[in-house]
GROMACS .gro file of C-alpha atoms in nm:
model
  308
    1MET     CA    1   5.383  -3.811  -2.797
    2THR     CA    2   5.452  -3.961  -2.416
    3GLN     CA    3   5.143  -3.917  -2.194
    4ALA     CA    4   5.424  -3.727  -1.907
    5ARG     CA    5   5.535  -3.516  -2.258
    6GLU     CA    6   5.176  -3.455  -2.336
    7PHE     CA    7   5.106  -3.362  -1.975
    8GLU     CA    8   5.438  -3.086  -1.938
    9SER     CA    9   5.375  -2.888  -2.264
   10LEU     CA   10   5.007  -2.790  -2.110
   11ARG     CA   11   5.169  -2.754  -1.792
   12PRO     CA   12   5.284  -2.342  -1.803
   13LEU     CA   13   4.841  -2.263  -1.908
   14LEU     CA   14   4.753  -2.541  -1.572
   15PHE     CA   15   4.963  -2.417  -1.375
   16SER     CA   16   4.811  -2.033  -1.501
   17ILE     CA   17   4.515  -2.133  -1.468
   18ALA     CA   18   4.529  -2.197  -1.035
   19TYR     CA   19   4.752  -1.897  -0.988
   20ARG     CA   20   4.542  -1.667  -1.114
   21ILE     CA   21   4.261  -1.836  -0.935
   22VAL     CA   22   4.466  -1.892  -0.587
   23GLY     CA   23   4.740  -1.635  -0.599
   24SER     CA   24   4.941  -1.838  -0.456
   25VAL     CA   25   5.289  -1.925  -0.676
   26THR     CA   26   5.280  -2.190  -0.459
   27GLU     CA   27   4.948  -2.359  -0.403
   28ALA     CA   28   4.969  -2.356  -0.721
   29GLU     CA   29   5.217  -2.594  -0.856
   30ASP     CA   30   5.099  -2.800  -0.633
   31ALA     CA   31   4.689  -2.844  -0.805
   32VAL     CA   32   4.873  -2.911  -1.058
   33GLN     CA   33   5.050  -3.166  -0.892
   34GLU     CA   34   4.748  -3.299  -0.823
   35THR     CA   35   4.601  -3.319  -1.124
   36TRP     CA   36   4.956  -3.555  -1.272
   37LEU     CA   37   4.883  -3.729  -1.059
   38ARG     CA   38   4.487  -3.773  -1.089
   39TYR     CA   39   4.556  -3.798  -1.454
   40THR     CA   40   4.771  -4.130  -1.456
   41SER     CA   41   4.561  -4.272  -1.173
   42SER     CA   42   4.245  -4.235  -1.399
   43THR     CA   43   4.128  -4.420  -1.637
   44VAL     CA   44   3.965  -4.173  -1.854
   45ARG     CA   45   4.178  -4.117  -2.262
   46PRO     CA   46   3.960  -3.759  -2.301
   47GLU     CA   47   3.883  -3.593  -2.660
   48SER     CA   48   4.085  -3.365  -2.504
   49LEU     CA   49   4.353  -3.309  -2.349
   50LYS     CA   50   4.337  -2.994  -2.354
   51SER     CA   51   4.003  -2.948  -2.219
   52TYR     CA   52   3.994  -3.203  -1.964
   53LEU     CA   53   4.311  -3.135  -1.782
   54SER     CA   54   4.228  -2.667  -1.702
   55ALA     CA   55   3.912  -2.922  -1.548
   56VAL     CA   56   4.091  -3.114  -1.329
   57VAL     CA   57   4.287  -2.803  -1.181
   58ALA     CA   58   4.014  -2.596  -1.171
   59ARG     CA   59   3.871  -2.778  -0.965
   60ILE     CA   60   4.142  -2.837  -0.744
   61SER     CA   61   4.181  -2.507  -0.741
   62ILE     CA   62   3.828  -2.452  -0.643
   63ASP     CA   63   3.897  -2.621  -0.388
   64VAL     CA   64   4.183  -2.450  -0.248
   65LEU     CA   65   4.081  -2.117  -0.269
   66ARG     CA   66   3.771  -2.181  -0.069
   67SER     CA   67   4.005  -2.346   0.194
   68ALA     CA   68   4.237  -2.038   0.180
   69ARG     CA   69   3.976  -1.833   0.201
   70VAL     CA   70   3.867  -1.902   0.652
   71ARG     CA   71   4.235  -1.877   0.643
   72ARG     CA   72   4.315  -1.573   0.518
   73GLU     CA   73   4.029  -1.437   0.762
   74THR     CA   74   4.257  -1.386   1.021
   75TYR     CA   75   4.611  -1.312   0.859
   76VAL     CA   76   4.788  -1.023   0.993
   77GLY     CA   77   4.761  -0.692   0.792
   78PRO     CA   78   4.681  -0.699   0.430
   79TRP     CA   79   4.718  -0.964   0.228
   80PHE     CA   80   4.897  -0.973  -0.120
   81PRO     CA   81   4.894  -1.309  -0.369
   82GLU     CA   82   5.262  -1.422  -0.397
   83PRO     CA   83   5.459  -1.155  -0.632
   84LEU     CA   84   5.518  -1.397  -0.941
   85PRO     CA   85   5.847  -1.404  -1.164
   86THR     CA   86   5.652  -1.340  -1.515
   87GLU     CA   87   5.975  -1.255  -1.757
   88THR     CA   88   6.120  -1.626  -1.787
   89ARG     CA   89   5.853  -1.745  -1.720
   90SER     CA   90   5.582  -1.856  -2.050
   91ALA     CA   91   5.203  -1.700  -1.876
   92ASP     CA   92   5.139  -1.697  -2.295
   93PRO     CA   93   5.064  -2.075  -2.462
   94TYR     CA   94   4.949  -1.861  -2.760
   95ASP     CA   95   5.268  -1.734  -2.869
   96ASP     CA   96   4.976  -1.348  -2.931
   97PRO     CA   97   5.175  -1.048  -2.873
   98ALA     CA   98   4.802  -0.884  -2.797
   99ARG     CA   99   4.713  -1.153  -2.633
  100ALA     CA  100   5.040  -1.199  -2.339
  101ALA     CA  101   4.946  -0.786  -2.308
  102GLU     CA  102   4.608  -0.891  -2.177
  103LEU     CA  103   4.770  -1.171  -1.905
  104ALA     CA  104   5.042  -0.911  -1.819
  105ASP     CA  105   4.740  -0.778  -1.719
  106SER     CA  106   4.487  -1.044  -1.597
  107VAL     CA  107   4.796  -1.192  -1.359
  108SER     CA  108   4.916  -0.798  -1.274
  109MET     CA  109   4.834  -0.681  -0.888
  110ALA     CA  110   4.568  -0.500  -0.831
  111SER     CA  111   4.355  -0.773  -1.098
  112LEU     CA  112   4.462  -1.090  -0.855
  113LEU     CA  113   4.330  -0.834  -0.533
  114LEU     CA  114   3.998  -0.795  -0.816
  115LEU     CA  115   3.977  -1.127  -0.791
  116GLU     CA  116   3.954  -1.167  -0.452
  117ARG     CA  117   3.661  -0.964  -0.479
  118LEU     CA  118   3.448  -1.277  -0.650
  119SER     CA  119   3.330  -1.649  -0.497
  120PRO     CA  120   3.577  -1.876  -0.597
  121LEU     CA  121   3.255  -1.989  -0.880
  122GLU     CA  122   3.296  -1.630  -0.999
  123ARG     CA  123   3.662  -1.676  -1.014
  124ALA     CA  124   3.683  -2.011  -1.193
  125VAL     CA  125   3.466  -1.990  -1.430
  126PHE     CA  126   3.596  -1.512  -1.499
  127VAL     CA  127   3.975  -1.652  -1.467
  128LEU     CA  128   3.865  -1.976  -1.768
  129ARG     CA  129   3.599  -1.736  -2.005
  130GLU     CA  130   3.758  -1.372  -1.985
  131VAL     CA  131   4.116  -1.455  -1.958
  132PHE     CA  132   4.113  -1.786  -2.145
  133GLU     CA  133   3.891  -1.825  -2.363
  134PHE     CA  134   3.720  -2.101  -2.223
  135ASP     CA  135   3.368  -2.230  -2.433
  136PHE     CA  136   3.075  -2.234  -2.162
  137ASN     CA  137   3.018  -2.536  -2.214
  138GLU     CA  138   3.429  -2.642  -2.093
  139ILE     CA  139   3.327  -2.424  -1.874
  140ALA     CA  140   3.021  -2.624  -1.725
  141VAL     CA  141   3.262  -2.927  -1.680
  142ALA     CA  142   3.488  -2.742  -1.541
  143VAL     CA  143   3.283  -2.631  -1.156
  144GLY     CA  144   3.037  -2.862  -1.298
  145ARG     CA  145   2.768  -2.612  -1.299
  146SER     CA  146   2.481  -2.584  -1.610
  147GLU     CA  147   2.665  -2.333  -1.923
  148PRO     CA  148   2.347  -2.113  -1.806
  149ALA     CA  149   2.403  -2.104  -1.466
  150CYS     CA  150   2.798  -2.039  -1.567
  151ARG     CA  151   2.688  -1.692  -1.783
  152GLN     CA  152   2.532  -1.610  -1.510
  153LEU     CA  153   2.859  -1.659  -1.321
  154ALA     CA  154   3.089  -1.467  -1.557
  155SER     CA  155   2.829  -1.203  -1.636
  156ARG     CA  156   2.801  -1.062  -1.215
  157ALA     CA  157   3.223  -1.150  -1.212
  158ARG     CA  158   3.226  -0.859  -1.500
  159GLY     CA  159   3.075  -0.625  -1.340
  160HIS     CA  160   3.175  -0.642  -1.055
  161MET     CA  161   3.600  -0.621  -1.182
  162ARG     CA  162   3.484  -0.386  -1.399
  163GLN     CA  163   3.395  -0.203  -1.145
  164GLY     CA  164   3.773  -0.173  -0.921
  165ARG     CA  165   3.964  -0.173  -1.277
  166PRO     CA  166   4.268   0.019  -1.178
  167ARG     CA  167   4.425   0.287  -1.426
  168PHE     CA  168   4.778   0.223  -1.515
  169GLU     CA  169   5.046   0.240  -1.810
  170ALA     CA  170   5.012   0.055  -2.058
  171ASP     CA  171   5.326   0.172  -2.228
  172ARG     CA  172   5.571  -0.136  -2.123
  173ARG     CA  173   5.866   0.092  -2.175
  174LYS     CA  174   5.773   0.279  -2.063
  175ARG     CA  175   5.630   0.176  -1.673
  176THR     CA  176   6.017  -0.022  -1.674
  177GLU     CA  177   6.234   0.309  -1.817
  178LEU     CA  178   6.050   0.485  -1.471
  179ALA     CA  179   6.104   0.179  -1.215
  180ASP     CA  180   6.488   0.172  -1.355
  181ARG     CA  181   6.434   0.553  -1.265
  182PHE     CA  182   6.248   0.499  -0.910
  183PHE     CA  183   6.497   0.166  -0.787
  184ASP     CA  184   6.825   0.357  -0.868
  185ALA     CA  185   6.663   0.696  -0.637
  186LEU     CA  186   6.587   0.446  -0.426
  187ARG     CA  187   6.935   0.278  -0.380
  188ASP     CA  188   7.147   0.625  -0.411
  189GLY     CA  189   6.916   0.760  -0.114
  190ASP     CA  190   6.778   1.104  -0.333
  191LEU     CA  191   6.485   1.184  -0.109
  192ASP     CA  192   6.436   1.465  -0.365
  193ARG     CA  193   6.470   1.270  -0.734
  194LEU     CA  194   6.226   0.976  -0.595
  195ARG     CA  195   5.986   1.212  -0.455
  196GLU     CA  196   5.944   1.383  -0.749
  197LEU     CA  197   5.833   0.996  -0.894
  198LEU     CA  198   5.547   0.885  -0.665
  199THR     CA  199   5.177   1.026  -0.748
  200ALA     CA  200   5.067   1.361  -0.435
  201ASP     CA  201   4.850   1.014  -0.295
  202VAL     CA  202   5.058   0.749  -0.349
  203VAL     CA  203   4.941   0.475  -0.163
  204THR     CA  204   5.249   0.238  -0.061
  205ILE     CA  205   5.095  -0.111   0.188
  206ASN     CA  206   5.309  -0.401   0.270
  207ASP     CA  207   5.253  -0.844   0.333
  208GLY     CA  208   5.451  -0.848   0.620
  209GLY     CA  209   5.213  -1.102   0.770
  210GLY     CA  210   5.205  -1.027   1.132
  211LYS     CA  211   5.630  -1.183   1.074
  212SER     CA  212   5.841  -0.908   0.944
  213GLY     CA  213   5.809  -0.549   0.899
  214GLY     CA  214   5.516  -0.343   0.900
  215GLN     CA  215   5.195  -0.178   0.737
  216GLY     CA  216   5.259   0.057   0.477
  217GLY     CA  217   4.962   0.319   0.428
  218LEU     CA  218   4.853   0.613   0.241
  219PHE     CA  219   5.097   0.867   0.364
  220GLY     CA  220   5.167   1.128   0.030
  221ALA     CA  221   5.408   1.161  -0.213
  222ALA     CA  222   5.703   1.348   0.076
  223LYS     CA  223   5.610   1.109   0.373
  224ALA     CA  224   5.644   0.794   0.157
  225ALA     CA  225   5.901   0.984   0.076
  226ARG     CA  226   6.151   0.893   0.315
  227ILE     CA  227   6.023   0.652   0.447
  228LEU     CA  228   6.164   0.519   0.197
  229VAL     CA  229   6.517   0.655   0.240
  230ALA     CA  230   6.483   0.594   0.650
  231THR     CA  231   6.488   0.241   0.542
  232VAL     CA  232   6.559   0.059   0.269
  233PRO     CA  233   6.971   0.251   0.178
  234PRO     CA  234   7.045   0.131   0.486
  235ILE     CA  235   7.007  -0.247   0.466
  236LEU     CA  236   7.147  -0.208   0.150
  237ALA     CA  237   7.437  -0.053   0.393
  238THR     CA  238   7.514  -0.353   0.488
  239GLY     CA  239   7.597  -0.579   0.193
  240ALA     CA  240   7.153  -0.658   0.062
  241THR     CA  241   7.102  -0.555  -0.260
  242ILE     CA  242   6.841  -0.532  -0.470
  243GLU     CA  243   6.746  -0.696  -0.782
  244ARG     CA  244   6.532  -0.597  -1.037
  245LEU     CA  245   6.254  -0.790  -1.227
  246GLU     CA  246   5.907  -0.774  -1.434
  247LEU     CA  247   5.663  -0.966  -1.087
  248ASN     CA  248   5.330  -1.016  -1.230
  249GLY     CA  249   5.335  -0.888  -1.539
  250GLY     CA  250   5.515  -0.521  -1.438
  251PRO     CA  251   5.839  -0.331  -1.310
  252GLY     CA  252   5.924  -0.520  -0.939
  253ALA     CA  253   6.245  -0.604  -0.718
  254VAL     CA  254   6.342  -0.842  -0.472
  255LEU     CA  255   6.559  -0.731  -0.205
  256ARG     CA  256   6.894  -0.978  -0.074
  257ASP     CA  257   7.009  -0.975   0.160
  258ARG     CA  258   7.409  -1.017   0.143
  259ASP     CA  259   7.400  -1.387   0.170
  260ASP     CA  260   7.207  -1.361  -0.133
  261ASN     CA  261   6.837  -1.494   0.117
  262VAL     CA  262   6.535  -1.337  -0.057
  263ILE     CA  263   6.420  -1.006   0.243
  264GLY     CA  264   6.151  -0.888   0.049
  265ALA     CA  265   5.971  -0.790  -0.342
  266TRP     CA  266   5.830  -0.506  -0.449
  267THR     CA  267   5.533  -0.533  -0.719
  268LEU     CA  268   5.485  -0.079  -0.862
  269GLU     CA  269   5.184   0.052  -1.044
  270ILE     CA  270   5.245   0.325  -1.294
  271LEU     CA  271   5.058   0.595  -1.430
  272ASP     CA  272   5.124   0.901  -1.645
  273GLY     CA  273   5.463   0.912  -1.509
  274GLN     CA  274   5.472   0.862  -1.165
  275VAL     CA  275   5.445   0.570  -0.884
  276GLN     CA  276   5.135   0.545  -0.788
  277THR     CA  277   5.072   0.263  -0.583
  278ILE     CA  278   5.379   0.036  -0.428
  279ARG     CA  279   5.292  -0.289  -0.286
  280SER     CA  280   5.572  -0.497  -0.024
  281VAL     CA  281   5.524  -0.891  -0.026
  282THR     CA  282   5.763  -0.889   0.383
  283ASN     CA  283   5.620  -1.194   0.425
  284PRO     CA  284   5.857  -1.488   0.477
  285ASP     CA  285   5.603  -1.766   0.415
  286LYS     CA  286   5.541  -1.620   0.050
  287LEU     CA  287   5.875  -1.491  -0.099
  288ARG     CA  288   6.004  -1.938  -0.062
  289HIS     CA  289   5.962  -1.984  -0.484
  290LEU     CA  290   6.195  -1.647  -0.510
  291GLY     CA  291   6.532  -1.839  -0.362
  292PRO     CA  292   6.632  -1.962   0.009
  293VAL     CA  293   6.481  -1.675   0.218
  294GLY     CA  294   6.653  -1.444   0.480
  295ASP     CA  295   6.578  -1.243   0.886
  296LEU     CA  296   6.506  -0.874   0.729
  297ARG     CA  297   6.531  -0.772   1.095
  298ALA     CA  298   6.888  -0.950   1.187
  299ALA     CA  299   6.938  -0.734   0.822
  300ILE     CA  300   6.768  -0.423   0.947
  301ARG     CA  301   6.965  -0.501   1.317
  302PRO     CA  302   7.257  -0.339   1.245
  303MET     CA  303   7.115  -0.024   1.176
  304LYS     CA  304   6.845   0.024   1.507
  305ARG     CA  305   7.217  -0.018   1.651
  306ASP     CA  306   7.336   0.294   1.431
  307GLY     CA  307   7.038   0.494   1.605
  308VAL     CA  308   6.910   0.435   1.161
   0.00000   0.00000   0.00000
């Protein structure tokens, strides 16, 4: 196997590690590309290429995350990871259904936001150990710490993650069916049906980065349904469409304008047959990996002219 083919066979794993550490599709892809450049310029021929490349991409991702943390301190409004389509992307290098479910959970918006509570080192150690089951000797090499230190980091990280881990519907089929009903009701502008699908304390939050869209909040089912019906169907009336997708291992959708440009993305958290959290991303900088990006404000403009 050539050097390039060896690397490509491990690319899905390297991206999966990087994305969980940095929370950005673009930066994760850049970290993988930088790993390739370092690999091709190195004279080292490792005994385990998987361990070697995983260590390189983890170190690069830690540096990227440290830099990103500084930028996020001045970020306007709620910050979410970039939404990741997971239907076609191979997130499970082990081809094991049980492991696939664990990996899907680890890439959910809720889990990635929990990871934000950890230091860059804790986050890297947690991802390598708890998600990808690396040995502590491999992790020690990757993060430049001793094995005992890595065990301590892993223990602290597990404690932080346990404290905030949310509950959600584990049955994938049930999640998908309820999400279909939610987006159908949203598309139809059916206020009553939509309200019935939301928990009484539903949370709707938007990451617009101060560039596009509001911030959302804790509105409750009735008000959240009214806001959704007042904003989304009028946009659809201009020729926009809702594309159902699996995002971050769970139910989601992408909103496209009449020219098929991406103007938003939703992810849903579902529990006991209702939607408990609606997260949307309208910051154009976080949508570019989903395709050409449109202008949400331009899509809303006709609504304002019509007094909506």
